[in-house]
Amino acid sequence: GVWFDKKINENPIVGFGHRRLAIIDLSEAALQPMSLPNEKLSIVFNGEIYNHAELRQELETLGHRNWVTDHSDTEVILHAFEEWGIDCLQRFRGMFAIALWDNTKKELWLIRDRVGIKPLYYALDDRGVVFASEIKAILADPARKRSVNEEALFHYLSFLTTPAPMTLFDGIKKITAGTWTRISANGDVKTERWWDAWDNIELDPESTDTDVTANILSQLETAINYRKVSDVPIGVFLSGGVDSSINVALFSKSEKQPIKTFSIGYTSDQRSIADELPYARIIAEQINTDHHEYLISQNDLLGFLPEMIRYQDEPIGDPVCVPLYFVSKLARDNGVIVCQVGEGADELFWGYPSWKIFLNLEHANSWPVPRFIKKLGVKTLTAIGLGSRLYTEFLRRASQGLPIFWGGAEAFPENAKWDILSPRLKEKFTGRSSWEVIAPIRKRFEEKAPNRSPLNWMSYLDLNLRLPELLLMRVDKMSMATSIEARAPFLDHHFIKYALSISPKLKTQGGELKHIFKKAVRGLIPDQVIDRKKQGFAVPIDDWVNDKLGTTAEKTLTDFCDATDFFDPKGVERILASGNARQIWYLLNFALWWNEFIRD
């Protein structure tokens, strides 16, 4: 649908367009763009408000009667904004990217949900503002100049993704998770954070294990049940890990028919990763799901690369994009339109093996060792040729009084990043580091967190950076590419609030990753799934880079270096020679993106 406001001298000053994946209220009355009958408010909206039925009832008691849809959550947003203004966001339980035009005040609101499950982009210049849920829609403007945001590239090399509010396109921004931007017709712009993970959290250090595990299950089951709200078929992505398995178990609890589950494996023997399909089959058999699998080949990957780059909009340097696309396609091909996913549990419950190492490093960093000794250690290591090693980077951070943990996914540490940048960019970014992205997050953490423990810092940083701009971005881009809506019950804001209230000591008890969460789910899923070694959504990237993908990467990166001056060709050669598959993939993603979107 398309809508224009024509109230000012018959010349529209705002227009909305929308292409719908219908999930709730499939009627034509629920199509977007949508306006209130009095035309005071108009909206385009992507996502779901899971508690829309409850909000509608509350609004009706406050006098809202002129509904035009049977049960559209979009219409609930309009009435909620009319009743409560921007504070209505605090009442929403859901995921959303919202553009709302207030015709009375002549203001455009661009709003992103609490944890950034749904992306929202915009470009503001002297011609006005254009916004979209995909950058490709903004690029459809033939006057839009395409060039690289080099500052964003500098940070991409650290975080595998571009931190909000930047994108890799110069002049195009994205709304930061948990914030809104208000743009007035007179050109005034205001951005404000409307939600923070530490808002209104009361720590619960006294509860017993039994109380905590019961509360975890109760809160999670409520979150999962809210995400069943749908007028189309729903399934679950099943990796065979703890998170997706308990997702399936709790989802199936009240279902009369077997739910559909979807898993991904790989053809031939991939030496770099373990096969997770046997664990997924154990869960599917125990819970009696309608289970589906697909095996990805290296040819699937190579054929998909051009599409992947287009779907991503900007580089997402995580090879998990590949299996996410194919598992989403598998679901859609089998009649499912909505799927529940397991993102968020590891960040809330100390679920990553690397986090155990970081936690020990953070504790060591708190020892009363003078900074000058740490700085001397950095100088010594650099002098003997070890300046680009990871441990040297960690020591450098400690010597500057910074936390060791800069996020659960680092592409190139600061000291290694300089080996890749071209001389021009080295000069441009002299004296700078990607800490400047993390610094405002750290400031909020120190101001808001009732317990500033190292583990709470790790959870908070990833909730603000890695999750919204990498993990959730890859899920949204790849699932929506196949017209699948992905829902993340572990990132329900009530569940987040409870998880952060749990004592870090309880989460790390006995040194077991995800200790309290595993205790909560034991008995609902098999012990062999709970006690298996953590793998994550693995991709055999090492095997692929040692085969056909490596040949593609070498040619693509060599040609890219010949055509541009972003990277030092010798630095790229060293990465290629090292065989570091993941770092090669990060650089390849950027080169392919440049070829697709920027190259003349």
CSV table of N, CA and C in Angstrom, one decimal, residues 426-487:
chain,number,residue,atom,x,y,z
A,426,LYS,N,45.3,4.4,7.6
A,426,LYS,CA,46.1,4.5,8.8
A,426,LYS,C,46.3,5.9,9.2
A,427,GLU,N,46.6,6.8,8.3
A,427,GLU,CA,46.8,8.2,8.6
A,427,GLU,C,45.5,8.8,9.1
A,428,LYS,N,44.4,8.5,8.4
A,428,LYS,CA,43.1,9.1,8.8
A,428,LYS,C,42.7,8.7,10.2
A,429,PHE,N,43.0,7.5,10.6
A,429,PHE,CA,42.5,7.0,11.9
A,429,PHE,C,43.6,6.9,13.0
A,430,THR,N,44.7,7.6,12.7
A,430,THR,CA,45.7,7.6,13.7
A,430,THR,C,45.2,8.2,15.1
A,431,GLY,N,45.5,7.4,16.1
A,431,GLY,CA,45.1,7.8,17.4
A,431,GLY,C,43.7,7.4,17.8
A,432,ARG,N,43.0,6.7,16.9
A,432,ARG,CA,41.6,6.3,17.2
A,432,ARG,C,41.5,4.8,17.4
A,433,SER,N,40.5,4.4,18.1
A,433,SER,CA,40.2,3.0,18.3
A,433,SER,C,38.8,2.7,18.4
A,434,SER,N,38.3,1.5,18.3
A,434,SER,CA,36.9,1.2,18.3
A,434,SER,C,36.4,1.2,19.7
A,435,TRP,N,37.2,1.5,20.7
A,435,TRP,CA,36.7,1.7,22.1
A,435,TRP,C,35.7,2.9,22.1
A,436,GLU,N,35.8,3.8,21.1
A,436,GLU,CA,34.9,5.0,21.1
A,436,GLU,C,33.5,4.5,20.8
A,437,VAL,N,33.3,3.4,20.2
A,437,VAL,CA,31.9,2.8,20.0
A,437,VAL,C,31.4,2.2,21.4
A,438,ILE,N,32.3,1.6,22.1
A,438,ILE,CA,32.0,0.9,23.4
A,438,ILE,C,31.8,1.9,24.5
A,439,ALA,N,32.6,3.0,24.5
A,439,ALA,CA,32.7,4.0,25.6
A,439,ALA,C,31.3,4.4,26.1
A,440,PRO,N,30.4,4.9,25.2
A,440,PRO,CA,29.1,5.3,25.7
A,440,PRO,C,28.2,4.2,26.3
A,441,ILE,N,28.4,3.0,25.8
A,441,ILE,CA,27.8,1.8,26.4
A,441,ILE,C,28.3,1.6,27.8
A,442,ARG,N,29.6,1.7,28.0
A,442,ARG,CA,30.3,1.5,29.3
A,442,ARG,C,29.8,2.6,30.2
A,443,LYS,N,29.6,3.8,29.8
A,443,LYS,CA,29.2,4.9,30.6
A,443,LYS,C,27.8,4.6,31.1
A,444,ARG,N,26.9,4.1,30.3
A,444,ARG,CA,25.5,3.8,30.7
A,444,ARG,C,25.6,2.7,31.7
A,445,PHE,N,26.4,1.7,31.5
A,445,PHE,CA,26.5,0.5,32.4
A,445,PHE,C,27.0,1.0,33.8
A,446,GLU,N,27.9,1.9,33.8
A,446,GLU,CA,28.4,2.3,35.1
A,446,GLU,C,27.4,3.2,35.8
A,447,GLU,N,26.6,3.9,35.1
A,447,GLU,CA,25.6,4.8,35.7
A,447,GLU,C,24.3,4.0,36.1
A,448,LYS,N,24.0,2.9,35.4
A,448,LYS,CA,22.7,2.2,35.6
A,448,LYS,C,22.8,0.9,36.3
A,449,ALA,N,23.9,0.1,36.1
A,449,ALA,CA,23.9,-1.2,36.6
A,449,ALA,C,24.0,-1.3,38.1
A,450,PRO,N,23.1,-1.9,38.8
A,450,PRO,CA,23.1,-2.0,40.2
A,450,PRO,C,24.3,-2.9,40.7
A,451,ASN,N,24.7,-3.8,39.8
A,451,ASN,CA,25.9,-4.7,40.1
A,451,ASN,C,26.8,-4.6,38.9
A,452,ARG,N,27.9,-3.9,39.0
A,452,ARG,CA,28.8,-3.7,37.9
A,452,ARG,C,29.9,-4.8,37.9
A,453,SER,N,29.4,-6.1,37.9
A,453,SER,CA,30.3,-7.2,37.9
A,453,SER,C,30.8,-7.4,36.4
A,454,PRO,N,32.0,-8.0,36.2
A,454,PRO,CA,32.4,-8.3,34.9
A,454,PRO,C,31.4,-9.1,34.0
A,455,LEU,N,30.7,-10.1,34.6
A,455,LEU,CA,29.8,-10.9,33.9
A,455,LEU,C,28.6,-10.0,33.4
A,456,ASN,N,28.1,-9.1,34.3
A,456,ASN,CA,27.0,-8.2,33.9
A,456,ASN,C,27.5,-7.3,32.8
A,457,TRP,N,28.7,-6.8,32.8
A,457,TRP,CA,29.2,-6.0,31.8
A,457,TRP,C,29.2,-6.8,30.4
A,458,MET,N,29.6,-8.0,30.5
A,458,MET,CA,29.7,-8.8,29.2
A,458,MET,C,28.3,-9.0,28.6
A,459,SER,N,27.3,-9.3,29.5
A,459,SER,CA,25.9,-9.4,29.0
A,459,SER,C,25.4,-8.1,28.5
A,460,TYR,N,25.7,-7.0,29.2
A,460,TYR,CA,25.1,-5.7,28.8
A,460,TYR,C,25.7,-5.2,27.5
A,461,LEU,N,27.0,-5.4,27.3
A,461,LEU,CA,27.7,-5.0,26.1
A,461,LEU,C,27.1,-5.7,24.9
A,462,ASP,N,27.0,-7.1,25.0
A,462,ASP,CA,26.5,-7.8,23.9
A,462,ASP,C,25.0,-7.6,23.6
A,463,LEU,N,24.2,-7.2,24.7
A,463,LEU,CA,22.8,-6.8,24.5
A,463,LEU,C,22.7,-5.5,23.7
A,464,ASN,N,23.8,-4.7,23.8
A,464,ASN,CA,23.7,-3.4,23.1
A,464,ASN,C,24.5,-3.3,21.8
A,465,LEU,N,25.3,-4.3,21.5
A,465,LEU,CA,26.1,-4.2,20.3
A,465,LEU,C,26.0,-5.5,19.4
A,466,ARG,N,26.5,-6.6,20.0
A,466,ARG,CA,26.6,-7.8,19.2
A,466,ARG,C,25.3,-8.4,18.8
A,467,LEU,N,24.3,-8.4,19.8
A,467,LEU,CA,23.0,-9.0,19.5
A,467,LEU,C,22.3,-8.1,18.4
A,468,PRO,N,22.0,-6.8,18.7
A,468,PRO,CA,21.2,-6.1,17.7
A,468,PRO,C,21.9,-5.9,16.3
A,469,GLU,N,23.2,-5.7,16.3
A,469,GLU,CA,23.8,-5.4,15.0
A,469,GLU,C,24.4,-6.6,14.3
A,470,LEU,N,24.6,-7.7,14.9
A,470,LEU,CA,25.2,-8.9,14.3
A,470,LEU,C,24.2,-10.1,14.3
A,471,LEU,N,24.0,-10.6,15.5
A,471,LEU,CA,23.2,-11.9,15.6
A,471,LEU,C,21.8,-11.7,15.2
A,472,LEU,N,21.1,-10.6,15.7
A,472,LEU,CA,19.7,-10.4,15.3
A,472,LEU,C,19.6,-9.9,13.9
A,473,MET,N,20.6,-9.1,13.5
A,473,MET,CA,20.6,-8.6,12.1
A,473,MET,C,20.7,-9.8,11.1
A,474,ARG,N,21.5,-10.7,11.4
A,474,ARG,CA,21.7,-11.9,10.5
A,474,ARG,C,20.4,-12.7,10.4
A,475,VAL,N,19.7,-12.8,11.6
A,475,VAL,CA,18.5,-13.6,11.6
A,475,VAL,C,17.4,-12.9,10.8
A,476,ASP,N,17.3,-11.5,11.0
A,476,ASP,CA,16.2,-10.8,10.3
A,476,ASP,C,16.5,-10.8,8.8
A,477,LYS,N,17.7,-10.5,8.4
A,477,LYS,CA,18.0,-10.4,7.0
A,477,LYS,C,17.8,-11.7,6.3
A,478,MET,N,18.2,-12.8,6.8
A,478,MET,CA,18.1,-14.1,6.2
A,478,MET,C,16.7,-14.7,6.2
A,479,SER,N,16.0,-14.5,7.3
A,479,SER,CA,14.7,-15.1,7.5
A,479,SER,C,13.7,-14.3,6.6
A,480,MET,N,13.8,-12.9,6.6
A,480,MET,CA,12.9,-12.1,5.8
A,480,MET,C,13.2,-12.3,4.3
A,481,ALA,N,14.4,-12.7,4.0
A,481,ALA,CA,14.7,-13.0,2.5
A,481,ALA,C,13.9,-14.1,2.0
A,482,THR,N,13.4,-15.0,2.9
A,482,THR,CA,12.6,-16.1,2.4
A,482,THR,C,11.1,-15.9,2.9
A,483,SER,N,10.8,-14.7,3.3
A,483,SER,CA,9.5,-14.4,3.9
A,483,SER,C,9.1,-15.2,5.1
A,484,ILE,N,10.1,-15.3,6.0
A,484,ILE,CA,9.8,-16.0,7.3
A,484,ILE,C,10.0,-14.9,8.4
A,485,GLU,N,9.1,-14.9,9.3
A,485,GLU,CA,9.3,-14.0,10.5
A,485,GLU,C,9.9,-14.8,11.6
A,486,ALA,N,11.0,-14.3,12.2
A,486,ALA,CA,11.7,-15.0,13.3
A,486,ALA,C,11.4,-14.3,14.6
A,487,ARG,N,11.1,-15.1,15.6
A,487,ARG,CA,10.7,-14.5,16.9
A,487,ARG,C,11.7,-15.1,18.0
